[in-house]
Short mmCIF file of C-alpha atoms in Angstrom, two decimals:
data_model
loop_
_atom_site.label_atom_id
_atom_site.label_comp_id
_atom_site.label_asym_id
_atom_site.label_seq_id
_atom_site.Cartn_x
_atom_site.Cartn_y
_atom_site.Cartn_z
CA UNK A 1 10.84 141.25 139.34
CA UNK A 2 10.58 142.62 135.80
CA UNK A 3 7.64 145.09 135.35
CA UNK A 4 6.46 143.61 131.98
CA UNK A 5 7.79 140.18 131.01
CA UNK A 6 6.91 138.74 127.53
CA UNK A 7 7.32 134.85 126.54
CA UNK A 8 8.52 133.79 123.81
CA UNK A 9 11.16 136.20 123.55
CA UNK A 10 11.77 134.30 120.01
CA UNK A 11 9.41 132.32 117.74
CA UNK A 12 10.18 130.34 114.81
CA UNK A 13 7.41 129.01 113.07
CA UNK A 14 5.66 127.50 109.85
CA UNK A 15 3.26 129.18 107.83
CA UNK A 16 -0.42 128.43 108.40
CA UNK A 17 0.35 127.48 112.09
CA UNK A 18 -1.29 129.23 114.92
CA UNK A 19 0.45 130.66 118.04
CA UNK A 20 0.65 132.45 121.27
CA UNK A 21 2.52 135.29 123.29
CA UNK A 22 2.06 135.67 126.76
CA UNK A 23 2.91 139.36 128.43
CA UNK A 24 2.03 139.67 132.41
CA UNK A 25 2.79 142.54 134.21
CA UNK A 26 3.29 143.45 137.85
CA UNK A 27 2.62 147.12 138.06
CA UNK A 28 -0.97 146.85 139.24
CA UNK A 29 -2.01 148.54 136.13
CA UNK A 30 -5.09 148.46 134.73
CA UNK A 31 -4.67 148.97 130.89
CA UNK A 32 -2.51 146.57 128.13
CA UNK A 33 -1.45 147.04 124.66
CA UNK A 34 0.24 144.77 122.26
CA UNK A 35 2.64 147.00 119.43
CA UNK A 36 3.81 145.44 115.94
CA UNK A 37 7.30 146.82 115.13
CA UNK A 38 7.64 145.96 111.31
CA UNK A 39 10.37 145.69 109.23
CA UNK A 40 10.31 149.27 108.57
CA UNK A 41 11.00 149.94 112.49
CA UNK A 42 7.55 151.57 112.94
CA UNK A 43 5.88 150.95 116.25
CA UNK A 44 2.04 150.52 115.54
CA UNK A 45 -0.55 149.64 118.24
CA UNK A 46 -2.37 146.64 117.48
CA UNK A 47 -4.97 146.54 120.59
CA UNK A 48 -5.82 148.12 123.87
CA UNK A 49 -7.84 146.56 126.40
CA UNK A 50 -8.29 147.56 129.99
CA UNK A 51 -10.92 145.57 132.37
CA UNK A 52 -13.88 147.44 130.33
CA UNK A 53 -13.25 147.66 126.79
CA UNK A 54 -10.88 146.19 124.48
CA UNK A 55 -10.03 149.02 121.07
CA UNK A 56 -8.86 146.81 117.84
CA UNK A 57 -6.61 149.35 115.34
CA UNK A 58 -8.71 148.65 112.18
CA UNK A 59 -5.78 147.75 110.45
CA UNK A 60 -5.03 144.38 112.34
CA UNK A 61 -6.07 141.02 110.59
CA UNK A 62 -8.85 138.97 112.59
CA UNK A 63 -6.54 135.97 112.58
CA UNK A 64 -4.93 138.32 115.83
CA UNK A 65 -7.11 137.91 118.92
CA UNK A 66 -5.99 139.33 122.52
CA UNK A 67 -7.20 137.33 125.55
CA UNK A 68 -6.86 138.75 128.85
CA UNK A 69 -7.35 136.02 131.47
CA UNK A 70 -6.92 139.03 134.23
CA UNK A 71 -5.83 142.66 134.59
CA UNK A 72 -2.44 141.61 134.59
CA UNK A 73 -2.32 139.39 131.70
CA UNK A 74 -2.99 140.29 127.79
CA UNK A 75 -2.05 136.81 125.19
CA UNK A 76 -2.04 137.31 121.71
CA UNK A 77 -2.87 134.42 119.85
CA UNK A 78 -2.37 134.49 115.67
CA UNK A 79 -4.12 132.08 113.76
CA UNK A 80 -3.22 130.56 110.59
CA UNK A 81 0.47 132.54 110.34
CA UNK A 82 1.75 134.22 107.39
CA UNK A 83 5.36 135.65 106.16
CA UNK A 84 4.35 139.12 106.58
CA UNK A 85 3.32 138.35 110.41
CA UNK A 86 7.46 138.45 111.06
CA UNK A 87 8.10 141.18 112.89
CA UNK A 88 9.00 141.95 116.54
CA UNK A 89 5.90 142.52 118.87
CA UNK A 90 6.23 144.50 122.27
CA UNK A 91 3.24 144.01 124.88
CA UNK A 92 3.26 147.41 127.14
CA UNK A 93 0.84 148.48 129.71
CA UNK A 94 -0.08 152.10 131.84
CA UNK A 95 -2.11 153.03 134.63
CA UNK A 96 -3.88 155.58 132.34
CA UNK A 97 -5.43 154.56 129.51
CA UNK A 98 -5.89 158.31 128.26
CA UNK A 99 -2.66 158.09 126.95
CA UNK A 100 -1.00 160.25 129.28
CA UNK A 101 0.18 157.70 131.61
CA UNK A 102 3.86 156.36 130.30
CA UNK A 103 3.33 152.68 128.68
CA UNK A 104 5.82 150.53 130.63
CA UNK A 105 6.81 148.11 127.69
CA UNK A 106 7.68 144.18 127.66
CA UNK A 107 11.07 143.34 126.26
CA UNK A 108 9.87 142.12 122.80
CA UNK A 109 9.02 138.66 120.86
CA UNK A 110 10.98 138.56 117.82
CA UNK A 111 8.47 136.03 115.99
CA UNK A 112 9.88 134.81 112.22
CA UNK A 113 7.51 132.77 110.03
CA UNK A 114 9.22 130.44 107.31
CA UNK B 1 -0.02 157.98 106.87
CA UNK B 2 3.22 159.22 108.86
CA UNK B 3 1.45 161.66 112.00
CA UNK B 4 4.54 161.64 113.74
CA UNK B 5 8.25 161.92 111.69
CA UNK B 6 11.31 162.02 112.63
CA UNK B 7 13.18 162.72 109.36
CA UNK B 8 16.91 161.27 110.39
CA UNK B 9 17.37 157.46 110.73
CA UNK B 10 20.82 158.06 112.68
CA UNK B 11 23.10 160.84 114.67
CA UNK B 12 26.39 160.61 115.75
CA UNK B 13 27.85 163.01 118.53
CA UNK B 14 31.08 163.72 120.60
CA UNK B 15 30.59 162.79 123.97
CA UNK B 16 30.30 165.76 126.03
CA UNK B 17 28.64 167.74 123.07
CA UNK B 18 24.71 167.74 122.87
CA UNK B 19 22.40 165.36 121.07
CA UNK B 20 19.79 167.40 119.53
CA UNK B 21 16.83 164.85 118.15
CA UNK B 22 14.00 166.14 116.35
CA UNK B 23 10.25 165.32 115.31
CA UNK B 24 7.45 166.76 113.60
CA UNK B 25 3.77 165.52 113.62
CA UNK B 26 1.19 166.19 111.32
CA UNK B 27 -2.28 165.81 113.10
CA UNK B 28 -3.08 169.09 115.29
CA UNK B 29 -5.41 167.13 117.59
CA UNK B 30 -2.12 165.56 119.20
CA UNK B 31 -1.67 167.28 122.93
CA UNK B 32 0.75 165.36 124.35
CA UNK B 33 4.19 164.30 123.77
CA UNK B 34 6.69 161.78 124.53
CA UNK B 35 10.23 160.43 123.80
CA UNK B 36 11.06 157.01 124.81
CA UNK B 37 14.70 155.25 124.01
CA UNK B 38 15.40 151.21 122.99
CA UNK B 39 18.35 149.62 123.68
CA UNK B 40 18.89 146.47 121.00
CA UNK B 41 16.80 143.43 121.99
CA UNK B 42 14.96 145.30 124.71
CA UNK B 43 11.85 147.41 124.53
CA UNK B 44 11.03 151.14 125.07
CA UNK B 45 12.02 152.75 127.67
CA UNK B 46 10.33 156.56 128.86
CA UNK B 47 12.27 158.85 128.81
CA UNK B 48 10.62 162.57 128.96
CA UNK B 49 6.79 164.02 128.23
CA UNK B 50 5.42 167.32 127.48
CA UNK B 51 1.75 168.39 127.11
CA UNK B 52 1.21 170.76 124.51
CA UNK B 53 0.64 173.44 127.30
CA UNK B 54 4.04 173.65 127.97
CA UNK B 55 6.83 174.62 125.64
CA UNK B 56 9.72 173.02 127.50
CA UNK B 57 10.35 170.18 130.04
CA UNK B 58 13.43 169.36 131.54
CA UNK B 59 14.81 166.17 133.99
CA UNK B 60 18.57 166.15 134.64
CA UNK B 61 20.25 166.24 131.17
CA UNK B 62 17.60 166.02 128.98
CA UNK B 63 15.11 168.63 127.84
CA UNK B 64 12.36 168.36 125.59
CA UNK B 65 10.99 171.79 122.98
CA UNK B 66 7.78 172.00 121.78
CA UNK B 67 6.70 174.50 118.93
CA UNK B 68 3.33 174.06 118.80
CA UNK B 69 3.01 176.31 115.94
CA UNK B 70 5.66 174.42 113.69
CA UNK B 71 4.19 170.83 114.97
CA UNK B 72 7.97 170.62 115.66
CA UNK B 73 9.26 168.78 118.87
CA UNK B 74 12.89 168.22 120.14
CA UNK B 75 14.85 166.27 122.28
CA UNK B 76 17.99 168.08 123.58
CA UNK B 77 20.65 165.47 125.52
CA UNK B 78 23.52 167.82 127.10
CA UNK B 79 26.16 166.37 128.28
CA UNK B 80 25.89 163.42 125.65
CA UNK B 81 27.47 160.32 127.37
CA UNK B 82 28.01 156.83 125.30
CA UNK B 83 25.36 155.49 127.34
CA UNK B 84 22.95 157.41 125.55
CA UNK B 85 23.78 155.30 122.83
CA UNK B 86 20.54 154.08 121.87
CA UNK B 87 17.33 154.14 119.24
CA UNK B 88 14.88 157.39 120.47
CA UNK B 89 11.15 157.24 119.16
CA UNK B 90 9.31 160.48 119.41
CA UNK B 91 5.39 159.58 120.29
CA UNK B 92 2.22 161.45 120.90
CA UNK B 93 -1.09 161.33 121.32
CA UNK B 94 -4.37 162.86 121.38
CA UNK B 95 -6.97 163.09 124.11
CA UNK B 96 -9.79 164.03 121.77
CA UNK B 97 -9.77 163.07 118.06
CA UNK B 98 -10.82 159.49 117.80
CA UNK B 99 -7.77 157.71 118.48
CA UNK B 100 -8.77 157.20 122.15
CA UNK B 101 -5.70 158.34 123.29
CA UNK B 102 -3.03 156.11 121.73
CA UNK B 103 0.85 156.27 121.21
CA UNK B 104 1.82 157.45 117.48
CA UNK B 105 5.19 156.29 117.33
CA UNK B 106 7.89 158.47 114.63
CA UNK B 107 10.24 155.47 113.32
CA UNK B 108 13.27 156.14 115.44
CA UNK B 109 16.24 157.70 115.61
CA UNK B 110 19.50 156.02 116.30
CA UNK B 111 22.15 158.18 118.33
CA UNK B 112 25.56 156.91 118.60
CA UNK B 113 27.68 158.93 121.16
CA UNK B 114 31.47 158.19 120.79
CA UNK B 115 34.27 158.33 123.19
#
């Protein structure tokens, strides 16, 4: 009965190929993230989306696109993949999305590209 | 742009002694603060909060400072236990400010507690 489960929790892949990472969680919460942890360690939000409105950080390449079937799912599919994509990313979610409600994260997809 | 910095990569402590982690931020709209801990291969875990309204908050052995005025944060850990071994990222956020309320993660800090 894990809170936030992730799948993958490791992809290998080819450049140029495209790919998806599922993240579902149980907590009946209305608000989902996906993070990039680089190489560097940092922990950088890539998207929030709740039922109403999804927020893109500015930084993230259009080739990412989050797809929320329902509230309790949020898939990131990457298109056309590239080295610097390699890096473990954590799919979280919170009941708040003010930022004052604790993020409940997924375990992590450690995704390499070669 | 580093908003939220926490300046050591790694601690080591006695068990028994405290863990004293720190963190300073940079952006004065953040109001609310929050430590979580990552064990290898798994993700975040929360651990403590504090709104900037507050100076202290404290659950069982760990207590979090906030000196609003130095844009300095803490995380005290007393008694440390080897459990406690883990990576700690400081985080905050802003209600107001434009970044609609998202986690600014520091890079870690890894605290080994030995035996």
């Amino acid at each position: 009965d894990t809170a936030v489960s992730q799948t993958p929790k490791y992809l290998v892949t080819q450049m140029g190929n495209d790919k998806s990472i599922k993240c579902e969680q149980n907590l009946g919460h209305d608000t989902m993230y996906w993070y990039k942890q680089d190489s560097k360690k940092f922990l950088k939000i890539m998207f929030s989306y709740n039922n109403k409105e999804l927020i893109i950080n500015e930084t993230v390449p259009n080739r990412f696109s989050p797809k929320s079937p329902d509230k309790a799912h949020l898939n990131l599919h990457i298109n056309s993949l590239e080295l610097g994509d390699s890096a473990v990313y954590f799919c979280a979610s919170t009941k708040m999305a003010s930022g004052r409600g604790t993020q409940y994260f997924g375990p992590g997809t450690r995704l390499l590209v070669l | 742009d580093q908003q939220v910095k926490q300046n050591s990569p790694s601690l080591s402590v006695q068990e028994g002694r405290i863990s004293i982690l720190n963190c300073d931020y940079t952006n004065s709209m953040f109001d609310y603060f929050l430590w979580y801990k990552k064990y290898p291969a798994e993700g975040p875990t929360f651990l403590i909060s504090i709104s900037s309204i507050k100076d202290k908050n404290e659950d069982g052995r760990f207590t979090v400072f906030l000196n609003k005025s130095a844009k300095h944060l803490s995380l005290h850990i007393v008694p440390s236990q080897p459990g406690d071994s883990a990576v700690y990222f400081c985080a905050a956020s802003a209600e107001y400010g434009g970044s609609q309320g998202n986690l600014i993660f520091g890079k870690g800090t890894k605290l080994s507690v030995k035996p």
